[in-house]
Amino acid sequence: MAQEYIFWPMIVMALLTFIPLGMMPIKRIQSALRGETTPDDYKLGESARVPADVSLPNRNYMSTLEVPVLFHVLSLALYATSRVNVVFLPLAWAYVVLRMGHSIIHLTYNRVMHRLVPFAASNFVLIAMWVMFALSLFRFGSN
């Protein structure tokens, strides 16, 4: 299998990160134009005055940078050790699709119990991938 295939899920995950990043200034400017917030409301993050719909893209953006960092690191490790295969690649895509589902729910109707399912499932997929990677190093050496 071409090792470079692992970069496609990474690229999609990066694009998923850019969506809320692009939404943040739009929501913040709209809020300021409506007189709801001022630049000082973002001085130390977000003040309590920031409306939920304005805060949401920022929270989603942070979420796409927290645990997914471990996905990106693992993907690079798989590439560097030539371990991208028919098991890891579909799991990488599953992780990204689950994170996408989480973000769609989070940025639209935002029902916590609905977004919990893809969020938790994505974490289980990522943990499984890390365990499998570690076992592959233990079993076969680092080649």
PDB file of C-alpha atoms in Angstrom:
ATOM      1  CA  MET A   1       0.000   0.000   0.000  1.00  0.00           C
ATOM      2  CA  ALA A   2       1.232   3.492  -0.814  1.00  0.00           C
ATOM      3  CA  GLN A   3       2.300   5.040   2.481  1.00  0.00           C
ATOM      4  CA  GLU A   4       1.264   8.499   1.274  1.00  0.00           C
ATOM      5  CA  TYR A   5      -2.418   7.506   1.466  1.00  0.00           C
ATOM      6  CA  ILE A   6      -2.320   8.327   5.186  1.00  0.00           C
ATOM      7  CA  PHE A   7      -1.967  11.996   4.289  1.00  0.00           C
ATOM      8  CA  TRP A   8      -5.519  12.189   2.871  1.00  0.00           C
ATOM      9  CA  PRO A   9      -7.297  11.652   6.194  1.00  0.00           C
ATOM     10  CA  MET A  10      -4.833  14.113   7.723  1.00  0.00           C
ATOM     11  CA  ILE A  11      -5.690  16.692   5.056  1.00  0.00           C
ATOM     12  CA  VAL A  12      -9.425  16.234   5.635  1.00  0.00           C
ATOM     13  CA  MET A  13      -8.901  16.566   9.401  1.00  0.00           C
ATOM     14  CA  ALA A  14      -6.961  19.792   8.781  1.00  0.00           C
ATOM     15  CA  LEU A  15      -9.800  21.101   6.601  1.00  0.00           C
ATOM     16  CA  LEU A  16     -12.222  20.208   9.378  1.00  0.00           C
ATOM     17  CA  THR A  17     -10.115  22.405  11.673  1.00  0.00           C
ATOM     18  CA  PHE A  18     -10.181  25.326   9.231  1.00  0.00           C
ATOM     19  CA  ILE A  19     -14.004  25.456   9.143  1.00  0.00           C
ATOM     20  CA  PRO A  20     -14.543  26.727  12.711  1.00  0.00           C
ATOM     21  CA  LEU A  21     -11.374  28.801  12.388  1.00  0.00           C
ATOM     22  CA  GLY A  22     -13.030  30.625   9.491  1.00  0.00           C
ATOM     23  CA  MET A  23     -16.334  30.907  11.342  1.00  0.00           C
ATOM     24  CA  MET A  24     -14.815  32.576  14.426  1.00  0.00           C
ATOM     25  CA  PRO A  25     -14.029  36.011  12.966  1.00  0.00           C
ATOM     26  CA  ILE A  26     -17.335  36.095  11.093  1.00  0.00           C
ATOM     27  CA  LYS A  27     -19.335  35.364  14.262  1.00  0.00           C
ATOM     28  CA  ARG A  28     -17.251  37.767  16.340  1.00  0.00           C
ATOM     29  CA  ILE A  29     -17.574  40.634  13.854  1.00  0.00           C
ATOM     30  CA  GLN A  30     -21.321  40.058  13.543  1.00  0.00           C
ATOM     31  CA  SER A  31     -21.616  40.086  17.333  1.00  0.00           C
ATOM     32  CA  ALA A  32     -19.631  43.316  17.587  1.00  0.00           C
ATOM     33  CA  LEU A  33     -21.737  44.958  14.877  1.00  0.00           C
ATOM     34  CA  ARG A  34     -24.883  44.008  16.847  1.00  0.00           C
ATOM     35  CA  GLY A  35     -23.328  45.621  19.936  1.00  0.00           C
ATOM     36  CA  GLU A  36     -23.232  42.340  21.879  1.00  0.00           C
ATOM     37  CA  THR A  37     -19.469  42.213  22.340  1.00  0.00           C
ATOM     38  CA  THR A  38     -16.366  44.402  22.227  1.00  0.00           C
ATOM     39  CA  PRO A  39     -12.711  43.492  21.613  1.00  0.00           C
ATOM     40  CA  ASP A  40     -12.205  43.418  25.397  1.00  0.00           C
ATOM     41  CA  ASP A  41     -14.576  40.437  25.577  1.00  0.00           C
ATOM     42  CA  TYR A  42     -11.832  38.388  23.863  1.00  0.00           C
ATOM     43  CA  LYS A  43      -8.881  39.814  25.790  1.00  0.00           C
ATOM     44  CA  LEU A  44      -8.423  36.713  27.980  1.00  0.00           C
ATOM     45  CA  GLY A  45     -10.252  34.193  25.826  1.00  0.00           C
ATOM     46  CA  GLU A  46     -13.968  34.855  25.946  1.00  0.00           C
ATOM     47  CA  SER A  47     -15.866  36.776  28.589  1.00  0.00           C
ATOM     48  CA  ALA A  48     -19.251  35.747  29.939  1.00  0.00           C
ATOM     49  CA  ARG A  49     -20.807  38.400  27.667  1.00  0.00           C
ATOM     50  CA  VAL A  50     -19.956  36.413  24.528  1.00  0.00           C
ATOM     51  CA  PRO A  51     -23.172  34.777  23.245  1.00  0.00           C
ATOM     52  CA  ALA A  52     -23.196  30.992  22.881  1.00  0.00           C
ATOM     53  CA  ASP A  53     -23.541  31.089  19.086  1.00  0.00           C
ATOM     54  CA  VAL A  54     -20.392  33.240  18.923  1.00  0.00           C
ATOM     55  CA  SER A  55     -18.473  31.072  21.381  1.00  0.00           C
ATOM     56  CA  LEU A  56     -19.380  27.781  19.702  1.00  0.00           C
ATOM     57  CA  PRO A  57     -16.997  27.952  16.692  1.00  0.00           C
ATOM     58  CA  ASN A  58     -14.119  28.773  19.049  1.00  0.00           C
ATOM     59  CA  ARG A  59     -14.908  25.753  21.225  1.00  0.00           C
ATOM     60  CA  ASN A  60     -15.203  23.514  18.180  1.00  0.00           C
ATOM     61  CA  TYR A  61     -11.911  24.855  16.848  1.00  0.00           C
ATOM     62  CA  MET A  62     -10.202  24.011  20.146  1.00  0.00           C
ATOM     63  CA  SER A  63     -11.772  20.549  20.027  1.00  0.00           C
ATOM     64  CA  THR A  64     -10.340  19.925  16.564  1.00  0.00           C
ATOM     65  CA  LEU A  65      -6.882  20.761  17.910  1.00  0.00           C
ATOM     66  CA  GLU A  66      -6.890  18.828  21.186  1.00  0.00           C
ATOM     67  CA  VAL A  67      -7.109  15.036  20.767  1.00  0.00           C
ATOM     68  CA  PRO A  68      -6.677  15.180  16.954  1.00  0.00           C
ATOM     69  CA  VAL A  69      -3.048  16.195  17.533  1.00  0.00           C
ATOM     70  CA  LEU A  70      -2.519  12.581  18.607  1.00  0.00           C
ATOM     71  CA  PHE A  71      -4.126  11.464  15.332  1.00  0.00           C
ATOM     72  CA  HIS A  72      -1.729  13.600  13.293  1.00  0.00           C
ATOM     73  CA  VAL A  73       1.298  12.399  15.267  1.00  0.00           C
ATOM     74  CA  LEU A  74       0.248   8.777  14.868  1.00  0.00           C
ATOM     75  CA  SER A  75      -0.362   9.232  11.144  1.00  0.00           C
ATOM     76  CA  LEU A  76       3.134  10.645  10.715  1.00  0.00           C
ATOM     77  CA  ALA A  77       4.567   7.803  12.811  1.00  0.00           C
ATOM     78  CA  LEU A  78       2.759   5.260  10.634  1.00  0.00           C
ATOM     79  CA  TYR A  79       4.187   6.911   7.535  1.00  0.00           C
ATOM     80  CA  ALA A  80       7.709   7.175   8.975  1.00  0.00           C
ATOM     81  CA  THR A  81       7.748   3.498   9.966  1.00  0.00           C
ATOM     82  CA  SER A  82       6.047   2.274   6.762  1.00  0.00           C
ATOM     83  CA  ARG A  83       3.137   0.807   8.712  1.00  0.00           C
ATOM     84  CA  VAL A  84       0.275   2.347   6.721  1.00  0.00           C
ATOM     85  CA  ASN A  85      -1.775  -0.693   5.725  1.00  0.00           C
ATOM     86  CA  VAL A  86      -5.282  -2.015   5.070  1.00  0.00           C
ATOM     87  CA  VAL A  87      -6.029  -1.880   8.800  1.00  0.00           C
ATOM     88  CA  PHE A  88      -4.668   1.541   9.764  1.00  0.00           C
ATOM     89  CA  LEU A  89      -5.902   3.476   6.736  1.00  0.00           C
ATOM     90  CA  PRO A  90      -9.619   2.594   7.161  1.00  0.00           C
ATOM     91  CA  LEU A  91      -9.294   3.294  10.883  1.00  0.00           C
ATOM     92  CA  ALA A  92      -7.791   6.699  10.088  1.00  0.00           C
ATOM     93  CA  TRP A  93     -10.741   7.453   7.810  1.00  0.00           C
ATOM     94  CA  ALA A  94     -13.166   6.210  10.473  1.00  0.00           C
ATOM     95  CA  TYR A  95     -11.579   8.573  12.988  1.00  0.00           C
ATOM     96  CA  VAL A  96     -11.924  11.537  10.626  1.00  0.00           C
ATOM     97  CA  VAL A  97     -15.531  10.703   9.686  1.00  0.00           C
ATOM     98  CA  LEU A  98     -16.473  10.391  13.359  1.00  0.00           C
ATOM     99  CA  ARG A  99     -14.812  13.722  14.157  1.00  0.00           C
ATOM    100  CA  MET A 100     -16.637  15.232  11.205  1.00  0.00           C
ATOM    101  CA  GLY A 101     -19.932  13.952  12.606  1.00  0.00           C
ATOM    102  CA  HIS A 102     -19.069  15.435  15.981  1.00  0.00           C
ATOM    103  CA  SER A 103     -18.279  18.828  14.449  1.00  0.00           C
ATOM    104  CA  ILE A 104     -21.415  18.877  12.299  1.00  0.00           C
ATOM    105  CA  ILE A 105     -23.583  18.216  15.352  1.00  0.00           C
ATOM    106  CA  HIS A 106     -21.589  20.658  17.482  1.00  0.00           C
ATOM    107  CA  LEU A 107     -21.786  23.510  14.957  1.00  0.00           C
ATOM    108  CA  THR A 108     -25.440  23.001  14.030  1.00  0.00           C
ATOM    109  CA  TYR A 109     -28.051  21.835  16.514  1.00  0.00           C
ATOM    110  CA  ASN A 110     -25.530  20.973  19.285  1.00  0.00           C
ATOM    111  CA  ARG A 111     -27.291  18.247  21.269  1.00  0.00           C
ATOM    112  CA  VAL A 112     -24.657  17.065  23.741  1.00  0.00           C
ATOM    113  CA  MET A 113     -25.852  13.457  23.908  1.00  0.00           C
ATOM    114  CA  HIS A 114     -25.888  13.246  20.096  1.00  0.00           C
ATOM    115  CA  ARG A 115     -22.381  14.589  19.665  1.00  0.00           C
ATOM    116  CA  LEU A 116     -21.093  12.420  22.513  1.00  0.00           C
ATOM    117  CA  VAL A 117     -21.533   9.274  20.397  1.00  0.00           C
ATOM    118  CA  PRO A 118     -19.191  10.211  17.518  1.00  0.00           C
ATOM    119  CA  PHE A 119     -16.811  11.953  19.919  1.00  0.00           C
ATOM    120  CA  ALA A 120     -16.460   8.913  22.183  1.00  0.00           C
ATOM    121  CA  ALA A 121     -16.311   6.509  19.236  1.00  0.00           C
ATOM    122  CA  SER A 122     -13.547   8.572  17.609  1.00  0.00           C
ATOM    123  CA  ASN A 123     -11.538   8.426  20.833  1.00  0.00           C
ATOM    124  CA  PHE A 124     -11.915   4.641  21.015  1.00  0.00           C
ATOM    125  CA  VAL A 125     -10.764   4.352  17.387  1.00  0.00           C
ATOM    126  CA  LEU A 126      -7.719   6.522  18.089  1.00  0.00           C
ATOM    127  CA  ILE A 127      -6.823   4.605  21.251  1.00  0.00           C
ATOM    128  CA  ALA A 128      -7.119   1.321  19.324  1.00  0.00           C
ATOM    129  CA  MET A 129      -4.862   2.697  16.600  1.00  0.00           C
ATOM    130  CA  TRP A 130      -2.217   3.722  19.139  1.00  0.00           C
ATOM    131  CA  VAL A 131      -2.355   0.338  20.866  1.00  0.00           C
ATOM    132  CA  MET A 132      -2.049  -1.468  17.525  1.00  0.00           C
ATOM    133  CA  PHE A 133       0.865   0.765  16.519  1.00  0.00           C
ATOM    134  CA  ALA A 134       2.653   0.122  19.811  1.00  0.00           C
ATOM    135  CA  LEU A 135       2.094  -3.614  19.475  1.00  0.00           C
ATOM    136  CA  SER A 136       3.405  -3.551  15.918  1.00  0.00           C
ATOM    137  CA  LEU A 137       6.606  -1.934  17.157  1.00  0.00           C
ATOM    138  CA  PHE A 138       6.946  -4.447  19.970  1.00  0.00           C
ATOM    139  CA  ARG A 139       6.176  -7.428  17.751  1.00  0.00           C
ATOM    140  CA  PHE A 140       8.143  -6.498  14.650  1.00  0.00           C
ATOM    141  CA  GLY A 141      10.656  -3.945  15.815  1.00  0.00           C
ATOM    142  CA  SER A 142      10.932  -0.426  14.467  1.00  0.00           C
ATOM    143  CA  ASN A 143      12.368  -1.443  11.046  1.00  0.00           C
TER     144      ASN A 143
END
